[in-house]
XYZ file of C-alpha atoms in Angstrom:
691
model
C 138.445 121.983 147.836
C 137.735 124.610 150.494
C 134.010 124.151 149.995
C 134.329 120.435 150.699
C 136.319 121.016 153.885
C 133.833 123.670 155.055
C 130.872 121.374 154.543
C 132.663 118.510 156.307
C 133.514 120.773 159.278
C 129.867 121.855 159.537
C 128.736 118.252 159.401
C 131.261 117.101 162.048
C 130.329 120.059 164.259
C 126.688 119.128 163.993
C 127.519 115.524 164.895
C 129.572 116.587 167.956
C 126.702 118.688 169.302
C 124.086 116.010 168.810
C 122.620 114.099 171.762
C 123.179 110.422 172.356
C 119.643 109.999 173.601
C 117.732 107.542 171.349
C 114.453 109.426 171.661
C 116.096 112.660 170.641
C 117.712 110.993 167.633
C 114.366 109.568 166.639
C 112.818 113.003 166.925
C 115.549 114.490 164.772
C 114.916 111.829 162.134
C 111.187 112.590 162.207
C 111.967 116.271 161.731
C 114.169 115.355 158.738
C 111.455 113.222 157.223
C 108.550 115.559 158.033
C 110.213 118.779 157.089
C 110.895 120.375 160.500
C 111.364 124.118 160.611
C 112.034 126.109 157.485
C 115.522 127.171 158.541
C 116.549 123.676 159.601
C 115.068 122.154 156.463
C 116.969 124.605 154.304
C 120.207 123.901 156.163
C 119.779 120.113 155.928
C 119.173 120.154 152.193
C 122.134 122.314 151.210
C 124.078 120.041 148.898
C 127.568 120.065 147.468
C 127.789 119.535 143.715
C 129.116 116.189 142.548
C 131.832 117.812 140.457
C 132.554 121.431 141.306
C 132.840 123.229 144.663
C 129.463 124.936 144.437
C 126.899 124.274 147.190
C 123.248 124.527 146.164
C 119.908 124.634 147.962
C 118.793 121.030 147.451
C 119.637 117.720 145.762
C 117.173 118.579 143.000
C 119.022 121.785 142.176
C 122.339 119.917 142.273
C 121.143 117.347 139.740
C 119.795 120.134 137.541
C 123.076 122.004 137.918
C 125.015 118.856 136.922
C 122.961 118.568 133.737
C 123.419 122.197 132.763
C 127.021 122.764 133.860
C 128.710 119.358 133.770
C 126.820 117.376 131.078
C 125.808 114.738 133.646
C 122.164 113.660 133.842
C 121.879 111.372 136.863
C 118.157 110.797 136.481
C 118.475 109.793 132.843
C 121.432 107.514 133.591
C 119.556 105.891 136.451
C 116.490 105.198 134.346
C 118.441 103.943 131.336
C 120.595 101.613 133.448
C 117.768 100.511 135.805
C 119.844 101.342 138.871
C 118.542 100.165 142.222
C 118.728 102.238 145.396
C 121.997 100.561 146.371
C 123.394 101.114 142.877
C 122.620 104.818 143.185
C 124.264 105.101 146.601
C 127.396 103.356 145.350
C 127.556 105.449 142.184
C 127.213 108.785 144.001
C 129.904 107.891 146.537
C 132.101 106.510 143.753
C 131.803 109.751 141.760
C 132.591 111.887 144.780
C 135.666 109.807 145.620
C 136.985 109.949 142.054
C 136.332 113.668 141.610
C 138.084 114.450 144.920
C 141.252 113.096 143.276
C 140.593 114.985 140.012
C 139.961 111.698 138.210
C 137.165 111.252 135.668
C 134.467 109.079 137.236
C 133.804 107.322 133.925
C 136.970 106.824 131.885
C 139.503 107.151 134.731
C 141.556 109.922 133.124
C 143.687 111.837 135.678
C 143.974 115.623 135.536
C 146.236 118.112 137.274
C 143.444 120.492 138.239
C 139.724 120.403 138.884
C 139.239 122.903 136.065
C 140.868 120.528 133.583
C 138.636 117.702 134.793
C 135.491 119.814 134.363
C 136.567 120.801 130.853
C 136.997 117.110 130.035
C 133.525 116.245 131.379
C 131.874 118.986 129.327
C 133.725 117.943 126.184
C 133.222 114.170 126.372
C 129.716 114.160 127.932
C 129.719 110.691 129.481
C 126.233 109.204 129.223
C 126.877 105.580 130.253
C 128.165 103.809 133.321
C 131.907 103.204 133.564
C 133.260 100.253 131.611
C 133.239 96.878 133.348
C 136.648 95.537 134.380
C 137.056 91.781 134.876
C 133.307 91.358 134.852
C 132.727 93.548 137.950
C 131.754 97.246 137.765
C 134.304 99.155 139.840
C 131.687 101.607 141.037
C 129.448 98.905 142.560
C 131.952 97.749 145.177
C 130.328 97.482 148.617
C 132.860 99.933 150.029
C 131.020 102.686 148.160
C 127.930 102.102 150.288
C 129.830 104.055 152.950
C 129.030 107.754 152.449
C 131.948 109.758 151.104
C 130.368 112.857 152.679
C 128.551 112.310 155.946
C 124.830 113.115 155.818
C 125.055 113.694 152.087
C 121.580 114.907 151.008
C 122.107 113.364 147.571
C 122.031 109.922 149.182
C 118.756 110.608 150.980
C 117.220 111.876 147.739
C 117.648 108.453 146.116
C 115.309 106.622 148.478
C 112.029 108.066 147.260
C 113.055 107.831 143.627
C 113.723 104.126 143.994
C 110.098 103.454 144.895
C 108.917 105.550 141.988
C 111.250 103.808 139.582
C 110.124 100.341 140.631
C 106.586 101.315 139.713
C 107.680 102.074 136.166
C 108.031 98.372 135.376
C 104.986 96.837 133.797
C 102.934 94.848 136.301
C 100.858 92.154 134.662
C 98.907 89.193 135.960
C 100.092 85.642 135.454
C 97.662 84.897 132.658
C 99.016 87.842 130.673
C 102.602 86.829 131.456
C 101.998 83.326 130.139
C 100.152 84.699 127.117
C 103.177 86.900 126.292
C 105.472 83.965 126.855
C 103.549 81.797 124.416
C 103.538 84.522 121.800
C 107.345 84.693 121.821
C 107.558 81.616 119.626
C 111.102 82.387 118.515
C 112.596 81.925 121.969
C 116.022 80.339 121.945
C 115.900 76.809 123.364
C 119.143 77.202 125.275
C 117.805 80.365 126.925
C 114.766 78.397 128.113
C 117.031 75.723 129.540
C 119.008 78.377 131.412
C 115.856 79.755 133.045
C 114.591 76.306 134.014
C 117.970 75.331 135.459
C 118.314 78.599 137.367
C 114.830 78.412 138.792
C 115.089 74.756 139.822
C 118.318 75.526 141.629
C 117.069 78.579 143.508
C 113.404 77.820 144.233
C 112.039 74.673 145.859
C 108.611 75.291 144.320
C 110.090 74.414 140.935
C 111.763 71.222 142.031
C 109.825 68.056 141.374
C 107.796 69.439 138.490
C 108.949 66.681 136.173
C 110.426 69.093 133.668
C 111.316 67.565 130.328
C 113.594 68.727 127.557
C 113.690 72.393 128.527
C 111.082 73.455 126.025
C 108.605 76.305 126.141
C 106.049 74.268 128.108
C 108.657 73.692 130.819
C 109.310 77.408 131.113
C 105.569 78.032 131.408
C 105.465 75.580 134.313
C 108.305 77.412 135.997
C 106.598 80.796 135.725
C 103.395 79.421 137.234
C 105.135 77.599 140.069
C 107.436 80.392 141.182
C 104.666 82.591 142.527
C 104.569 86.317 142.976
C 108.178 87.222 143.698
C 109.762 85.950 140.536
C 111.627 88.434 138.364
C 113.590 86.872 135.537
C 116.682 88.711 134.398
C 118.622 85.802 132.961
C 117.512 85.516 129.351
C 115.933 87.378 126.509
C 113.002 85.735 124.728
C 113.096 88.213 121.895
C 115.090 88.570 118.733
C 115.857 84.918 118.006
C 116.607 84.276 114.383
C 114.850 81.837 112.082
C 117.736 79.464 112.698
C 116.971 79.113 116.399
C 113.353 78.292 115.601
C 114.559 74.931 114.331
C 115.557 74.057 117.882
C 112.043 74.367 119.292
C 110.572 71.019 120.232
C 107.311 69.649 118.893
C 105.576 70.163 122.214
C 106.559 73.829 122.129
C 105.256 74.144 118.583
C 101.931 72.702 119.685
C 101.624 75.255 122.458
C 102.668 78.091 120.167
C 100.188 77.156 117.461
C 97.085 76.590 119.517
C 97.423 77.306 123.179
C 96.979 81.041 123.429
C 93.233 80.753 123.493
C 93.464 78.219 126.312
C 95.466 80.408 128.657
C 92.481 81.267 130.924
C 92.253 77.567 131.705
C 95.505 77.911 133.613
C 93.515 79.302 136.532
C 91.497 76.120 136.765
C 91.890 73.818 139.751
C 90.585 70.791 137.896
C 92.070 67.447 138.943
C 94.773 66.063 136.660
C 95.842 68.179 133.701
C 94.261 71.190 132.099
C 93.992 71.970 128.397
C 97.687 72.835 128.179
C 98.779 69.571 129.766
C 100.113 71.281 132.885
C 99.716 69.167 135.983
C 97.672 70.216 139.005
C 100.892 70.682 140.975
C 101.777 73.712 138.916
C 98.287 75.163 138.428
C 97.874 78.530 140.056
C 96.607 78.283 143.599
C 93.331 80.024 144.466
C 94.907 82.299 147.049
C 97.489 83.442 144.489
C 95.098 83.687 141.568
C 94.491 87.397 141.839
C 98.037 88.382 142.738
C 100.331 90.149 140.300
C 103.619 88.899 138.893
C 106.226 91.428 137.863
C 107.285 90.285 134.448
C 108.250 92.503 131.550
C 109.745 90.602 128.668
C 110.583 93.795 126.815
C 112.669 94.988 129.757
C 114.385 91.631 130.123
C 115.382 91.812 126.463
C 116.464 95.423 126.882
C 118.632 94.561 129.864
C 120.278 91.646 128.064
C 120.985 93.891 125.084
C 122.406 96.544 127.383
C 124.698 94.012 129.066
C 125.867 92.728 125.681
C 126.603 96.286 124.560
C 128.481 96.976 127.774
C 130.636 93.877 127.305
C 131.159 94.737 123.626
C 132.211 98.337 124.164
C 134.126 97.285 127.272
C 136.232 94.906 125.193
C 137.139 97.793 122.898
C 138.192 99.969 125.834
C 141.342 97.844 126.186
C 144.310 99.034 124.151
C 145.470 95.589 123.029
C 142.720 95.155 120.461
C 143.387 98.627 119.045
C 147.070 97.867 118.683
C 146.121 94.666 116.844
C 143.878 96.570 114.435
C 146.333 99.416 113.882
C 149.125 96.890 113.286
C 147.040 95.208 110.585
C 148.663 96.909 107.603
C 146.245 95.392 105.086
C 143.288 96.863 106.937
C 144.777 100.236 107.883
C 146.480 100.829 104.527
C 143.213 100.133 102.686
C 141.385 102.801 104.688
C 144.286 105.259 104.468
C 144.536 104.853 100.699
C 140.783 105.173 100.190
C 140.889 108.492 102.074
C 144.217 110.109 101.240
C 144.276 108.991 97.607
C 140.818 110.421 96.986
C 141.334 114.042 98.108
C 138.513 115.363 95.932
C 136.026 113.334 97.985
C 137.239 114.674 101.342
C 138.247 118.252 100.537
C 135.951 120.582 102.571
C 133.659 117.633 103.379
C 131.749 116.955 106.592
C 132.732 113.416 107.640
C 131.246 111.063 110.242
C 133.296 108.136 111.580
C 131.072 105.484 113.200
C 132.918 103.395 115.789
C 136.022 105.575 115.658
C 138.137 103.708 118.236
C 141.425 105.559 118.556
C 140.254 107.884 115.770
C 142.702 106.780 113.079
C 140.157 107.063 110.244
C 139.038 110.471 111.502
C 142.663 111.619 111.566
C 143.110 110.444 107.971
C 139.970 112.389 106.993
C 141.224 115.523 108.733
C 144.583 115.073 107.023
C 142.804 114.799 103.667
C 141.264 118.260 104.116
C 137.860 117.588 105.679
C 136.051 120.671 106.930
C 134.532 118.871 109.916
C 135.006 115.336 111.290
C 132.583 113.815 113.803
C 134.119 110.765 115.494
C 131.631 108.583 117.366
C 132.353 105.677 119.725
C 130.231 103.770 122.231
C 133.101 103.276 124.683
C 133.519 106.360 126.844
C 137.075 105.370 127.729
C 138.263 104.952 124.162
C 136.358 108.078 123.066
C 138.337 109.999 125.677
C 141.523 108.476 124.265
C 140.520 109.490 120.725
C 139.924 113.017 121.958
C 143.370 113.216 123.549
C 145.009 111.788 120.410
C 143.211 114.347 118.230
C 144.320 117.138 120.548
C 147.916 115.908 120.624
C 148.010 115.978 116.829
C 146.367 119.390 116.476
C 143.075 118.219 114.981
C 140.705 118.555 117.954
C 138.098 121.273 117.684
C 138.527 123.260 120.881
C 135.703 125.156 122.544
C 135.707 128.825 121.579
C 138.077 128.340 118.666
C 138.210 131.342 116.362
C 137.681 131.361 112.627
C 141.070 132.829 111.975
C 142.969 129.711 113.057
C 144.659 127.379 110.631
C 142.468 125.026 108.613
C 144.907 122.228 109.460
C 143.555 122.046 113.008
C 140.304 122.259 114.900
C 138.152 120.040 112.650
C 137.578 116.944 114.798
C 134.826 116.465 117.397
C 134.589 113.274 119.474
C 131.139 112.084 120.560
C 130.469 109.341 123.117
C 127.472 107.035 122.828
C 125.771 104.405 120.745
C 124.887 105.868 117.372
C 121.230 104.877 117.796
C 120.972 106.976 120.973
C 122.435 110.188 119.548
C 119.639 111.349 117.246
C 118.906 114.483 119.274
C 122.454 115.345 120.386
C 124.652 114.626 117.370
C 126.608 117.784 116.409
C 125.984 117.232 112.701
C 124.721 119.840 110.212
C 120.998 119.860 109.537
C 121.618 119.028 105.884
C 123.639 115.943 106.852
C 127.201 114.740 106.329
C 129.028 114.309 103.022
C 130.965 111.145 103.850
C 130.244 108.296 106.250
C 133.202 106.064 107.085
C 133.327 103.061 109.384
C 135.410 99.978 110.040
C 132.405 97.864 111.039
C 133.469 94.399 109.904
C 133.787 91.540 112.416
C 134.778 87.914 112.212
C 132.887 86.213 109.381
C 132.076 89.809 108.348
C 128.897 90.078 110.445
C 129.966 89.180 113.995
C 129.427 92.054 116.470
C 126.378 93.232 114.498
C 127.786 96.705 113.888
C 126.527 96.945 110.324
C 122.960 97.887 111.423
C 124.463 100.824 113.355
C 126.212 102.025 110.197
C 122.945 101.742 108.267
C 121.200 103.748 110.988
C 123.813 106.500 110.642
C 123.419 106.380 106.854
C 119.650 106.797 107.029
C 119.787 109.458 109.743
C 122.726 111.690 108.771
C 124.131 110.933 105.307
C 122.904 113.561 102.874
C 121.346 112.430 99.555
C 124.123 111.426 97.202
C 126.629 111.262 100.038
C 129.428 108.695 100.102
C 129.683 105.679 102.393
C 133.042 103.923 102.782
C 133.382 101.060 102.233
C 130.339 100.843 99.979
C 130.312 97.110 99.160
C 131.011 93.822 100.953
C 131.176 90.276 99.581
C 131.307 86.909 101.351
C 132.963 83.792 99.894
C 133.283 80.122 100.805
C 135.646 77.352 99.712
C 136.562 73.898 100.962
C 139.634 73.363 103.123
C 141.684 70.191 103.489
C 143.378 68.332 106.316
C 146.069 70.992 106.524
C 143.433 73.460 107.687
C 142.865 71.367 110.828
C 145.162 70.593 113.752
C 145.404 66.904 112.786
C 148.876 67.123 111.179
C 150.327 68.623 114.363
C 148.998 65.860 116.625
C 150.091 63.038 114.328
C 153.726 63.640 115.168
C 154.611 65.483 118.361
C 158.362 65.091 118.872
C 158.062 61.652 117.301
C 155.047 60.557 119.376
C 151.640 59.667 117.928
C 148.901 61.815 119.526
C 146.282 61.472 116.798
C 143.452 60.857 119.236
C 143.947 64.365 120.643
C 143.664 65.820 117.148
C 140.492 63.837 116.556
C 138.966 65.296 119.725
C 139.934 68.815 118.655
C 138.395 68.335 115.215
C 135.226 66.923 116.796
C 134.922 70.034 118.986
C 135.397 72.178 115.883
C 132.258 70.650 114.348
C 130.237 72.456 117.021
C 131.827 75.881 117.009
C 133.547 77.999 114.358
C 137.317 78.309 114.384
C 138.822 81.734 113.713
C 142.226 81.073 112.222
C 144.464 81.806 109.254
C 144.201 79.174 106.511
C 147.175 78.672 104.242
C 146.188 78.990 100.595
C 147.820 75.558 100.042
C 145.097 74.050 102.238
C 142.213 75.415 100.134
C 141.203 72.392 98.030
C 138.181 73.638 96.026
C 137.172 76.585 93.935
C 135.731 79.569 95.774
C 132.093 80.640 95.560
C 130.471 84.022 96.191
C 127.617 83.503 98.673
C 126.456 87.042 99.460
C 126.932 90.634 98.346
C 125.996 93.752 100.278
C 125.524 97.197 98.775
C 125.774 99.551 101.733
C 124.175 102.371 99.769
C 120.871 100.587 99.228
C 120.643 97.605 101.623
C 118.253 97.431 104.556
C 118.957 96.156 108.063
C 116.975 92.959 107.490
C 119.264 92.127 104.542
C 121.978 91.289 107.075
C 120.238 87.909 107.575
C 120.514 85.715 104.503
C 120.494 82.191 103.068
C 122.566 81.359 100.008
C 123.350 78.231 97.992
C 126.813 77.332 96.729
C 128.505 74.760 94.486
C 132.099 73.636 95.068
C 134.310 71.373 93.018
C 137.806 70.085 93.539
C 140.280 72.661 92.321
C 141.672 72.027 88.829
C 145.015 70.333 88.355
C 146.547 73.726 87.624
C 145.015 75.335 90.685
C 145.908 72.310 92.818
C 149.561 72.469 91.882
C 150.171 74.464 95.027
C 147.962 72.316 97.276
C 149.880 70.740 100.132
C 150.429 66.989 99.833
C 149.058 66.592 103.321
C 145.560 67.148 101.919
C 145.821 64.140 99.563
C 144.332 61.008 101.116
C 147.045 58.465 100.188
C 149.810 58.163 97.569
C 147.707 55.453 95.919
C 144.753 57.875 95.747
C 146.578 60.852 94.297
C 143.414 62.078 92.610
C 141.372 62.038 95.834
C 141.411 64.979 98.221
C 139.450 65.222 101.477
C 137.454 68.353 102.236
C 137.193 68.856 105.998
C 134.922 71.880 105.972
C 134.240 75.381 104.682
C 136.473 78.399 104.988
C 134.592 81.725 104.924
C 136.097 85.128 104.186
C 135.061 88.555 102.936
C 136.143 91.476 100.798
C 135.054 95.079 101.241
C 135.211 97.531 98.382
C 135.915 101.253 98.216
C 134.664 101.324 94.649
C 134.896 103.964 91.934
C 131.292 104.908 92.728
C 132.798 107.252 95.339
C 136.580 106.694 95.193
C 136.916 107.833 91.598
C 140.576 108.772 91.879
C 141.769 105.531 93.502
C 139.409 102.574 94.156
C 140.606 100.195 96.885
C 139.802 96.571 97.763
C 140.258 95.199 101.281
C 140.391 91.383 101.150
C 140.631 88.788 103.911
C 141.021 85.898 101.439
C 143.429 83.059 102.303
C 145.030 83.776 98.904
C 146.007 87.276 100.057
C 148.159 88.561 102.949
C 146.640 87.731 106.331
C 144.619 90.217 108.393
C 143.525 90.335 112.023
C 140.136 88.987 110.887
C 141.808 85.722 109.738
C 139.189 83.383 108.215
C 136.243 81.494 109.697
C 136.360 77.692 109.534
C 133.163 75.608 109.660
C 134.217 71.982 110.114
C 132.153 69.078 108.730
C 131.161 66.195 110.998
C 133.195 63.940 108.722
C 135.602 64.715 105.877
C 134.206 64.364 102.335
C 136.382 62.822 99.626
C 136.430 64.641 96.284
C 137.897 63.705 92.922
C 137.868 64.648 89.241
C 137.671 60.991 88.204
C 133.906 60.691 88.489
C 132.090 57.351 88.588
C 129.186 56.937 86.165
C 126.766 55.143 88.440
C 126.039 54.187 91.988
C 123.777 51.531 93.416
C 121.174 52.655 95.926
C 122.886 50.579 98.578
C 126.084 52.579 98.063
C 124.603 56.058 98.633
C 125.886 56.146 102.222
C 129.400 55.646 100.847
C 129.286 58.765 98.681
C 132.043 61.078 99.831
C 134.230 58.275 101.140
C 137.560 57.159 99.692
C 135.848 54.195 98.035
C 133.259 56.440 96.382
C 134.560 60.040 96.212
C 132.174 62.752 95.115
C 132.633 65.061 92.179
C 131.138 68.160 93.779
C 129.572 69.641 96.884
C 126.245 71.441 96.897
C 125.388 73.410 99.990
C 123.320 76.067 101.664
C 124.742 78.641 104.074
C 122.494 80.675 106.380
C 123.690 83.514 108.614
C 121.425 85.532 110.879
C 121.679 87.756 113.926
C 121.366 85.685 117.078
C 118.976 86.110 119.989
C 122.174 86.855 121.910
C 122.818 90.469 121.028
C 125.849 91.081 118.766
C 126.273 87.352 118.052
C 125.418 85.515 114.838
C 123.961 82.079 114.110
C 125.273 80.038 111.191
C 123.766 76.909 109.633
C 125.388 74.703 106.992
C 123.656 72.084 104.844
C 125.919 69.996 102.624
C 125.445 67.318 99.954
C 128.062 65.286 98.050
C 127.139 64.801 94.384
C 128.136 62.093 91.904
C 128.337 62.523 88.137
C 124.942 60.872 87.546
C 123.229 63.175 90.026
C 122.986 60.784 92.955
C 123.827 62.518 96.205
C 124.329 62.028 99.895
C 123.064 64.717 102.248
C 124.293 65.258 105.798
C 122.160 66.673 108.650
C 122.273 70.439 109.047
C 125.054 71.783 111.264
C 124.567 74.782 113.548
C 127.329 77.153 114.628
C 127.342 80.447 116.475
C 129.893 83.181 117.047
């Protein structure tokens, strides 16, 4: 710390000797900006390192030094995170304040000495901004706009870079912006509505445009009316699934299908409406016609994805969720057994653990005799925790470790970063890894969209013939009864009837999935396999799928355990109401790789519960089912199919799941029909859900 004190004393001494005369101060500033004398310029640019006590000749040499000595690339971080000038000032002051207390600027780990902190930085190699806490980045607090070191040259060096960085964004004219907008035909309707609402609230030029149902044409109007200063960061127009296309209005479809060629007409000042039906009030004014509008849809999408990733990895930086997963004995025992009970697979193997969390799977692999274990996690905080856990248990590979040390230790390396960003820095052998393990499953199997990351790791680092665990996944659906809803609870609350509350809750459940544990007694139909994934051969696009299913009321034998609460009335003992679909998954560690001991991890309601629970998709109205099928039905009675007076014999349906335009979310659609014995059916409108 002596170097810091020395620099501060020099800076304070210089301040004490300075003149209070305004002209002299202005002259000093001009000398700073214009270079001044060689000696003074050299003195002014001497800069203290962000992390160690070394003082170097200039900010440029400090940043280079940080890359080479402390694994910190400020320029790369700034570009990747699109940091503004003020962001950079805050971040530099934040880092200096943290380091002065021997605290890691990224994960917050406290160390006894500066040397220990520097060793941590070199080992973990933080490449992202610190995790967000309570929605607000701690480093961006306004208090960090106050320089930690007075006249810090690093702060001055940010100003010029900010101008250069702003020029990196694509600058396109309004015609091109609208043309791009029209070409993004898969834009999510709700995202459009968000932009229109935001713009109308913040800009008077948008108000009074007579915007309609928040479709693509409305968003086009907004872009044209806002003028030259508009920069949209609120939504992403890319990546919407085929499910969200169904929400696009007919007017949007008309624009998408035939309007691109008419875009030049937007510059027209013709009275009334132009060829796109946009009123004169929103047609580009002549004096603005040649001006540029900063719009880059690719960067908007990139920023939204980055924010989603930050929230996602931030949620996994909290310890509560890791305790929940580790406490899930079904989940953890399945992985432990697949590793420890298949020693031949792991003996002397190079193993990669994608999304390692606390590193439990990596520790199992090391315990099973792996030669090298590479644990990867996108959360810098939890990666630091995994590193400390590995070290505490003697499995961390220390720098400079000799070959003569015990094989029981020194096999585990922790890497921070998203797997897709580590192609050039991953410490994996050139020939690849022998085993790829990952606990990638989310609610409804596919929520969190981590499976594509596992497939990326498979294609990039798994050697030919290598093992991937788990290697299969299967999704199932079945029908659940009244007991799977909250209705029974609200029917009798300490002797009071509160059914209307239960009805409201069930209505809300028809619009969003419910993640909950379903008692096997409340499953009223057979189960049906809707999708299988082979992780060895599948492609990323296979994650999105549509599958048909057929459900019938469970047999008398199977229904012997069904709760009576699911039966409509005592007089209708053969009629059971189906309130919706329950979705679950199994993952297999099959004998393809686990030859000594195959393992199945199941989240079925018929098996012990897991932290994944099940996913419930509630119908708009319950559908009555029975085995006592009627032989005919008049046309006039079709709308009664599925009611107590005309119960159906089976349900035919179609389930679609696809990655959402909102990164790491999924869209789900359900189409359902109730079938009678003679083939007559009643079909309900499609239902849309998202997680």
